[in-house]
PDB file of C-alpha atoms in Angstrom:
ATOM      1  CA  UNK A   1     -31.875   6.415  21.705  1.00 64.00           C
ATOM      2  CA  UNK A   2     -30.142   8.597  19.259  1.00 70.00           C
ATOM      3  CA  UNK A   3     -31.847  11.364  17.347  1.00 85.00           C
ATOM      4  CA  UNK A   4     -33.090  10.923  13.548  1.00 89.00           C
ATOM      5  CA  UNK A   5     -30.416  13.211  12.206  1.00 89.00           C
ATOM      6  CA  UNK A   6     -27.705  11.543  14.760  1.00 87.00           C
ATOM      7  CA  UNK A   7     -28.422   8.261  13.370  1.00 89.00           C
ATOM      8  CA  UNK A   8     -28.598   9.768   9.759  1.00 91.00           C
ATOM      9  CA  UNK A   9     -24.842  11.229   9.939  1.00 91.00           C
ATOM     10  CA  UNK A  10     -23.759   8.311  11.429  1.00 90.00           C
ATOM     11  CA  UNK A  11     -25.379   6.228   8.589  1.00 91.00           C
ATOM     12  CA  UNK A  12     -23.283   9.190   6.088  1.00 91.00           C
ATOM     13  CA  UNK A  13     -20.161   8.144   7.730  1.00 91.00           C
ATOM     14  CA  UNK A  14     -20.855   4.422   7.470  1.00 91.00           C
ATOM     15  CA  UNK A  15     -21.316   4.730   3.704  1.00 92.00           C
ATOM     16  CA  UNK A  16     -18.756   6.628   3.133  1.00 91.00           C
ATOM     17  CA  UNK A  17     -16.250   4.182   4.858  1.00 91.00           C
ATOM     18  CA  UNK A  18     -17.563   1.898   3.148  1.00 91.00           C
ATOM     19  CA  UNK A  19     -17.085   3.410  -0.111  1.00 92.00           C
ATOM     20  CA  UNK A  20     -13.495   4.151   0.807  1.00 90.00           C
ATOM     21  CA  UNK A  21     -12.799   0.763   1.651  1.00 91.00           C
ATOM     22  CA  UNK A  22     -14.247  -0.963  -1.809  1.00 89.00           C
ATOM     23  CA  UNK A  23     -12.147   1.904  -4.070  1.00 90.00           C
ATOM     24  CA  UNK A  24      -9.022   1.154  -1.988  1.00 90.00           C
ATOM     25  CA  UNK A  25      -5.825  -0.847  -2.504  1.00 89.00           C
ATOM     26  CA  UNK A  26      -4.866  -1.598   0.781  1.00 91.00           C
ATOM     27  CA  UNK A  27      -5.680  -0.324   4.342  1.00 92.00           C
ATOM     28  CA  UNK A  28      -4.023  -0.626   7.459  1.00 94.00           C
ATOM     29  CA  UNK A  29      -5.862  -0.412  10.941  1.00 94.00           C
ATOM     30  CA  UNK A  30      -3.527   0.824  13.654  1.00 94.00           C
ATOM     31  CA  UNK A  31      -3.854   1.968  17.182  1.00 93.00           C
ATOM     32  CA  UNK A  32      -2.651   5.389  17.615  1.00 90.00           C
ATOM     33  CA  UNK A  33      -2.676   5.381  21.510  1.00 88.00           C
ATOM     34  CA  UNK A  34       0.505   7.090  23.384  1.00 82.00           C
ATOM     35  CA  UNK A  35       1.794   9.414  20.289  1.00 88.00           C
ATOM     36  CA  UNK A  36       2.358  13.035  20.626  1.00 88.00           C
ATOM     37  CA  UNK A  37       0.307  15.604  18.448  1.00 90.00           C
ATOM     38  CA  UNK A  38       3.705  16.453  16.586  1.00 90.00           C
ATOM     39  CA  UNK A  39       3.903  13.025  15.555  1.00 89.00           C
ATOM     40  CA  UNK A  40       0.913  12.677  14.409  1.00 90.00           C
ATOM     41  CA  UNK A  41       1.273  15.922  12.626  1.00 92.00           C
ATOM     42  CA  UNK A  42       4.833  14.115  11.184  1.00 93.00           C
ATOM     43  CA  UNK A  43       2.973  11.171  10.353  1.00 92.00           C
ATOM     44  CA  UNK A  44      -0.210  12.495   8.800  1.00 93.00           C
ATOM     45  CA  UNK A  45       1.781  14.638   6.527  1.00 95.00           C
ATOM     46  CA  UNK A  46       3.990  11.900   4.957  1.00 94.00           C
ATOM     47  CA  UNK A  47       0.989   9.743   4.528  1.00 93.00           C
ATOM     48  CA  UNK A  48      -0.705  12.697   2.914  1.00 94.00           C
ATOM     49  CA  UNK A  49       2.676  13.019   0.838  1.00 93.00           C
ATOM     50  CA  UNK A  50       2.131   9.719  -0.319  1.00 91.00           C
ATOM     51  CA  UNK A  51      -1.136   9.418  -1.425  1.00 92.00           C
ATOM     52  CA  UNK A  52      -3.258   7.496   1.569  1.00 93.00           C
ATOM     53  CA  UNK A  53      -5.700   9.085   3.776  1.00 94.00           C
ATOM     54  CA  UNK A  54      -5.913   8.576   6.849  1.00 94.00           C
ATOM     55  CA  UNK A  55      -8.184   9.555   9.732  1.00 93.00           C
ATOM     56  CA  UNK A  56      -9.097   8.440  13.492  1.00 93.00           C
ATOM     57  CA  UNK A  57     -12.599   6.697  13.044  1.00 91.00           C
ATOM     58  CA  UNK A  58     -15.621   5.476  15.735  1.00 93.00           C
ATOM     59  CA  UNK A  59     -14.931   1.417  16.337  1.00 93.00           C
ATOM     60  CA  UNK A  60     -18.805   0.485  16.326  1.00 92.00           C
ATOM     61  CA  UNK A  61     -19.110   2.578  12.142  1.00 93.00           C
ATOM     62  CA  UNK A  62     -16.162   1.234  11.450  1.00 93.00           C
ATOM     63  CA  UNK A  63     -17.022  -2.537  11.962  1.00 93.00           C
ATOM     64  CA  UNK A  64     -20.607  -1.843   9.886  1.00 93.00           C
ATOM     65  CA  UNK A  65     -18.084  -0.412   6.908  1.00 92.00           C
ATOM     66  CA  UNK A  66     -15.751  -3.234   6.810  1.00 91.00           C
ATOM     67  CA  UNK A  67     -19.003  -6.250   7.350  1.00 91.00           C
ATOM     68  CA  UNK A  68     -20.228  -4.717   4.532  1.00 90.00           C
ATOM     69  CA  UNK A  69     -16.790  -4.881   2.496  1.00 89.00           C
ATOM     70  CA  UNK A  70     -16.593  -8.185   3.481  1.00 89.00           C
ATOM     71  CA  UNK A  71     -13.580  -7.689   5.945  1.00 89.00           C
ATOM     72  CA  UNK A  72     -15.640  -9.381   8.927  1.00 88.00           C
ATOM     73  CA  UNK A  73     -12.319 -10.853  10.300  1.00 91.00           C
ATOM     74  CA  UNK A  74     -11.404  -7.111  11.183  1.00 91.00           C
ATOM     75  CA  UNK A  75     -14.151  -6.919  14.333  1.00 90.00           C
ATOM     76  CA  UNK A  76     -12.161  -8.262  16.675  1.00 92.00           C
ATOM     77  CA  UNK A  77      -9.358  -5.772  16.304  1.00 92.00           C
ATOM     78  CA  UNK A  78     -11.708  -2.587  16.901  1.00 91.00           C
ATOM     79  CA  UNK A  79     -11.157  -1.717  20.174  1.00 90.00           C
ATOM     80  CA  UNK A  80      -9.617   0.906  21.997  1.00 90.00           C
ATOM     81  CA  UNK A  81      -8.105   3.885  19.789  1.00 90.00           C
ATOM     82  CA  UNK A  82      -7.970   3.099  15.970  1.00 92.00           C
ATOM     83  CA  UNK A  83      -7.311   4.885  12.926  1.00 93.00           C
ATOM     84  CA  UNK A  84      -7.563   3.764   9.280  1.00 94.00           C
ATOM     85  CA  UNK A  85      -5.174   4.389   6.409  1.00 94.00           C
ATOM     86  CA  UNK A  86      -6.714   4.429   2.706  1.00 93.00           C
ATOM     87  CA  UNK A  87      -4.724   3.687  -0.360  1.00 91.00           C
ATOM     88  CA  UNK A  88      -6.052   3.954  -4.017  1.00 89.00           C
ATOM     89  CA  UNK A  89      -3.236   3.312  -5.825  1.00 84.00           C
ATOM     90  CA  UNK A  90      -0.681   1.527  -3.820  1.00 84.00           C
ATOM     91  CA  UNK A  91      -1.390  -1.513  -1.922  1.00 85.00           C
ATOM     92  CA  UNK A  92       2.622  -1.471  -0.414  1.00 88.00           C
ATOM     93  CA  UNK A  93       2.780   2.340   0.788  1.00 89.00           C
ATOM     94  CA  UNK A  94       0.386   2.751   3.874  1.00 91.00           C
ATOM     95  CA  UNK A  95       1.622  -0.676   5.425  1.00 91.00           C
ATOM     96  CA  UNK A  96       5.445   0.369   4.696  1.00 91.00           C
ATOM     97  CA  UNK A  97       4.854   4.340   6.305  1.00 92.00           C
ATOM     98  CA  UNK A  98       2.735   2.650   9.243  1.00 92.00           C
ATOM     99  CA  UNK A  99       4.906  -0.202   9.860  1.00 91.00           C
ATOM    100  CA  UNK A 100       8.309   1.719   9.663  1.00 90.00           C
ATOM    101  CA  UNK A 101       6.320   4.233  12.566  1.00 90.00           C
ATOM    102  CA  UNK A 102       5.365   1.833  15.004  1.00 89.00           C
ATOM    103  CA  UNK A 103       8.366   0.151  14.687  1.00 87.00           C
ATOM    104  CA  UNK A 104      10.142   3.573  15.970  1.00 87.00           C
ATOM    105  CA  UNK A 105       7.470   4.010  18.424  1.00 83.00           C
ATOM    106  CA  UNK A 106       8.172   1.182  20.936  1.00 80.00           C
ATOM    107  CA  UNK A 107       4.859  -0.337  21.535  1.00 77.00           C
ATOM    108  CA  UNK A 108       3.141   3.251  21.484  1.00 83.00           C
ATOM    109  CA  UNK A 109       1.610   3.054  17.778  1.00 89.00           C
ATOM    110  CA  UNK A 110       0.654  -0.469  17.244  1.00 91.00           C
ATOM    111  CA  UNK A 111      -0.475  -2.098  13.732  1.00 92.00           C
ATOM    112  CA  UNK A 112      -3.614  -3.760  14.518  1.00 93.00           C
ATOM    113  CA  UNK A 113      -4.776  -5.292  10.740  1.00 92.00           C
ATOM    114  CA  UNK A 114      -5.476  -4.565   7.673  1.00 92.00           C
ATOM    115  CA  UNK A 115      -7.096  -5.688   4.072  1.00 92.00           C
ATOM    116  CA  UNK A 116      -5.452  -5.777   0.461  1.00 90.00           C
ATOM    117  CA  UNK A 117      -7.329  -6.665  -2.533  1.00 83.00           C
ATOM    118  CA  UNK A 118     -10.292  -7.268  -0.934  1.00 82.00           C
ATOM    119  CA  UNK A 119      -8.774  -9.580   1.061  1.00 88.00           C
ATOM    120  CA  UNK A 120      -8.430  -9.371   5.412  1.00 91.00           C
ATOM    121  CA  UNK A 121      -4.669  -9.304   6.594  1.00 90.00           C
ATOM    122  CA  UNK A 122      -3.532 -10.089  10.146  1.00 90.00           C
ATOM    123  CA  UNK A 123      -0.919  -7.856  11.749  1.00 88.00           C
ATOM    124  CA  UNK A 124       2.052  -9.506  10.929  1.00 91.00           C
ATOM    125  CA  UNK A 125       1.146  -9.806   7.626  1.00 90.00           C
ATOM    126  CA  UNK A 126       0.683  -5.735   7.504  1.00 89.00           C
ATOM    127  CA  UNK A 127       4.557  -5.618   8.524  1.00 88.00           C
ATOM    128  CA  UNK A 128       5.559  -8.082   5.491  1.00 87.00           C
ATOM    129  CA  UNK A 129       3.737  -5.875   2.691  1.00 85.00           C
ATOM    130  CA  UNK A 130       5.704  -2.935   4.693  1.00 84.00           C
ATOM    131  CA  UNK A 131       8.447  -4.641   4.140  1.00 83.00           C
ATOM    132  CA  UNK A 132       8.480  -4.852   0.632  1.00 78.00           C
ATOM    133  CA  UNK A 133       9.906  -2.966  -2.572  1.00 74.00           C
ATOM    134  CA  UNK A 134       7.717   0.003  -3.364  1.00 69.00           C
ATOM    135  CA  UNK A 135       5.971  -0.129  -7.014  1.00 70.00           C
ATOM    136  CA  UNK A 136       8.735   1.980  -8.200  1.00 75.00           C
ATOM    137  CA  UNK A 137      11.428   0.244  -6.887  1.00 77.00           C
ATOM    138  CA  UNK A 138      10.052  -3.165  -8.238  1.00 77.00           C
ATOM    139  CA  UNK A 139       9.403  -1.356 -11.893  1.00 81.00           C
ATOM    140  CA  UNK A 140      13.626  -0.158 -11.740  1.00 84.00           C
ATOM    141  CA  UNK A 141      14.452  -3.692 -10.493  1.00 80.00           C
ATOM    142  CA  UNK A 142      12.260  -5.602 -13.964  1.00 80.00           C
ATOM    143  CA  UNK A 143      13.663  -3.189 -16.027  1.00 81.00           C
ATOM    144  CA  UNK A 144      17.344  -3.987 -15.101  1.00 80.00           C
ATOM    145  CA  UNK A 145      16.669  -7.542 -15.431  1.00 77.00           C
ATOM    146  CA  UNK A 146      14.937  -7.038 -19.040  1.00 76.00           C
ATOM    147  CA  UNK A 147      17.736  -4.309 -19.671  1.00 74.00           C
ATOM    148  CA  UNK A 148      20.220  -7.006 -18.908  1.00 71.00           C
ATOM    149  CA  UNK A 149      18.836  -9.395 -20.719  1.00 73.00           C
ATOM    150  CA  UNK A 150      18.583  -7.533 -24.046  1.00 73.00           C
ATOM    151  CA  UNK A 151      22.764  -6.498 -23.179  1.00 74.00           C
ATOM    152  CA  UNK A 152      23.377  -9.889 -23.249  1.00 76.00           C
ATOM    153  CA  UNK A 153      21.559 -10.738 -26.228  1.00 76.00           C
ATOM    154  CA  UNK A 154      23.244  -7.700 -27.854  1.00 79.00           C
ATOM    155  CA  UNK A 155      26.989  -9.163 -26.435  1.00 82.00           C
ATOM    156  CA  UNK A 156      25.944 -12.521 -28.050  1.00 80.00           C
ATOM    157  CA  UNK A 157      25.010 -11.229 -31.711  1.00 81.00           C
ATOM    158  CA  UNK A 158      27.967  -9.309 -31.640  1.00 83.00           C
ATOM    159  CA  UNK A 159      30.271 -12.803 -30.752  1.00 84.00           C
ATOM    160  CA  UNK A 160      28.434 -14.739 -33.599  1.00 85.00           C
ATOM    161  CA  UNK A 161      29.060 -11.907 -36.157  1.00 83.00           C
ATOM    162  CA  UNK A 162      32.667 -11.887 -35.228  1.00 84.00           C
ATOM    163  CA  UNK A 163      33.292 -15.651 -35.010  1.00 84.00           C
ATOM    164  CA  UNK A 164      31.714 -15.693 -38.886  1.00 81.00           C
ATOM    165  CA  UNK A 165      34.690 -13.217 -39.873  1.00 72.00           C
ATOM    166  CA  UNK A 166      32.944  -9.681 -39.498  1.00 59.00           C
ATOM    167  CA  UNK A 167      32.240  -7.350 -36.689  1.00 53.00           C
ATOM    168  CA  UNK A 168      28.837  -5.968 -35.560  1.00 49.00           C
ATOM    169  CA  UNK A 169      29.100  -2.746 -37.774  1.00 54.00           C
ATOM    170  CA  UNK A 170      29.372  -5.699 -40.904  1.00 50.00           C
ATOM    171  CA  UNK A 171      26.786  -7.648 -40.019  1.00 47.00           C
ATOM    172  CA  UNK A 172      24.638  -5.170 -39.154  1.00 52.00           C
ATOM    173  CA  UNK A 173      25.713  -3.279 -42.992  1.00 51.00           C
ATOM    174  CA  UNK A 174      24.895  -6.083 -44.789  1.00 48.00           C
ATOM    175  CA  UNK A 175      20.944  -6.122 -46.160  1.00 49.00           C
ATOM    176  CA  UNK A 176      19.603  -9.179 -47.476  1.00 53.00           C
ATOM    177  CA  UNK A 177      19.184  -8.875 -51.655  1.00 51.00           C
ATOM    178  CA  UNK A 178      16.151  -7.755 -53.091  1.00 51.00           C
ATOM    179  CA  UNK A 179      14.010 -10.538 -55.664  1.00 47.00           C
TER     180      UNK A 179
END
């Protein structure tokens, strides 16, 4: 039977995953058994880099933090070695660093699940949000659609002013009369 203040920090660590989990984005649950301490340094720094934290966590407080986020459907993957990696901002950017890692580890760092938007993911579905556009790259990608857009609106005007006998620099000149 574990001691009052054993059972009180493990109760502190409980809430606090919790806490994490309900404030986050996205998290990915991975099995970090097999990798070498350098790349775990490697990997903990570009995480860090990016924004999510991440950190090796106890199974058993682990599955009372995510029953109580509603991520039941994650209990069945907490076994063996697991870690968890937090995102706040970013629901794309933990799957793609985690994803694109065991993918060059050979079967040595495993994705095991994860949750977006207060919703539980499967594995595979962790390595199709790592496979998509960061928020960056989809933001560059809108804006050259709408900036292409607005060119060809601009391309069009300037074809109707000419057709009606002036160029761009006449139709734009010309100001409608005052009454």
């Amino acid at each position: 039977m574990p001691s009052e203040k054993a059972l009180a920090e493990k109760k502190a660590i409980v809430e606090s995953l919790s806490k994490k989990m309900s404030n986050s984005a996205a998290g990915v649950l991975v099995d970090y058994k097999g990798i070498t301490v350098a790349d775990d340094t490697k990997l903990r720094k570009e995480l860090r880099e990016a924004g999510v934290e991440y950190m090796v966590v106890k199974n058993t407080l682990l599955k009372f933090a995510a029953e109580a986020n509603g991520y039941g459907e994650m209990s069945p993957h907490l076994n063996g070695t697991s870690a968890i990696a937090f995102s706040e901002a970013d629901p794309v950017v933990a799957a793609k660093i985690l994803t694109k890692y065991a993918d060059a580890s050979k079967g040595k760092f495993t994705v095991k699940a994860g949750f977006v938007d207060g919703g539980f993911i499967d594995a595979k579905k962790v390595a199709e949000l790592g496979k998509l556009p960061s928020k960056e790259q989809l933001l560059s990608q809108l804006l050259s659609v709408l900036n292409g857009n607005l060119r060809g609106l601009a391309c069009a005007l300037n074809e109707i002013a000419e057709k009606k006998g002036g160029s761009a620099e006449t139709a734009e000149a010309v100001e409608p009369a005052a009454e």
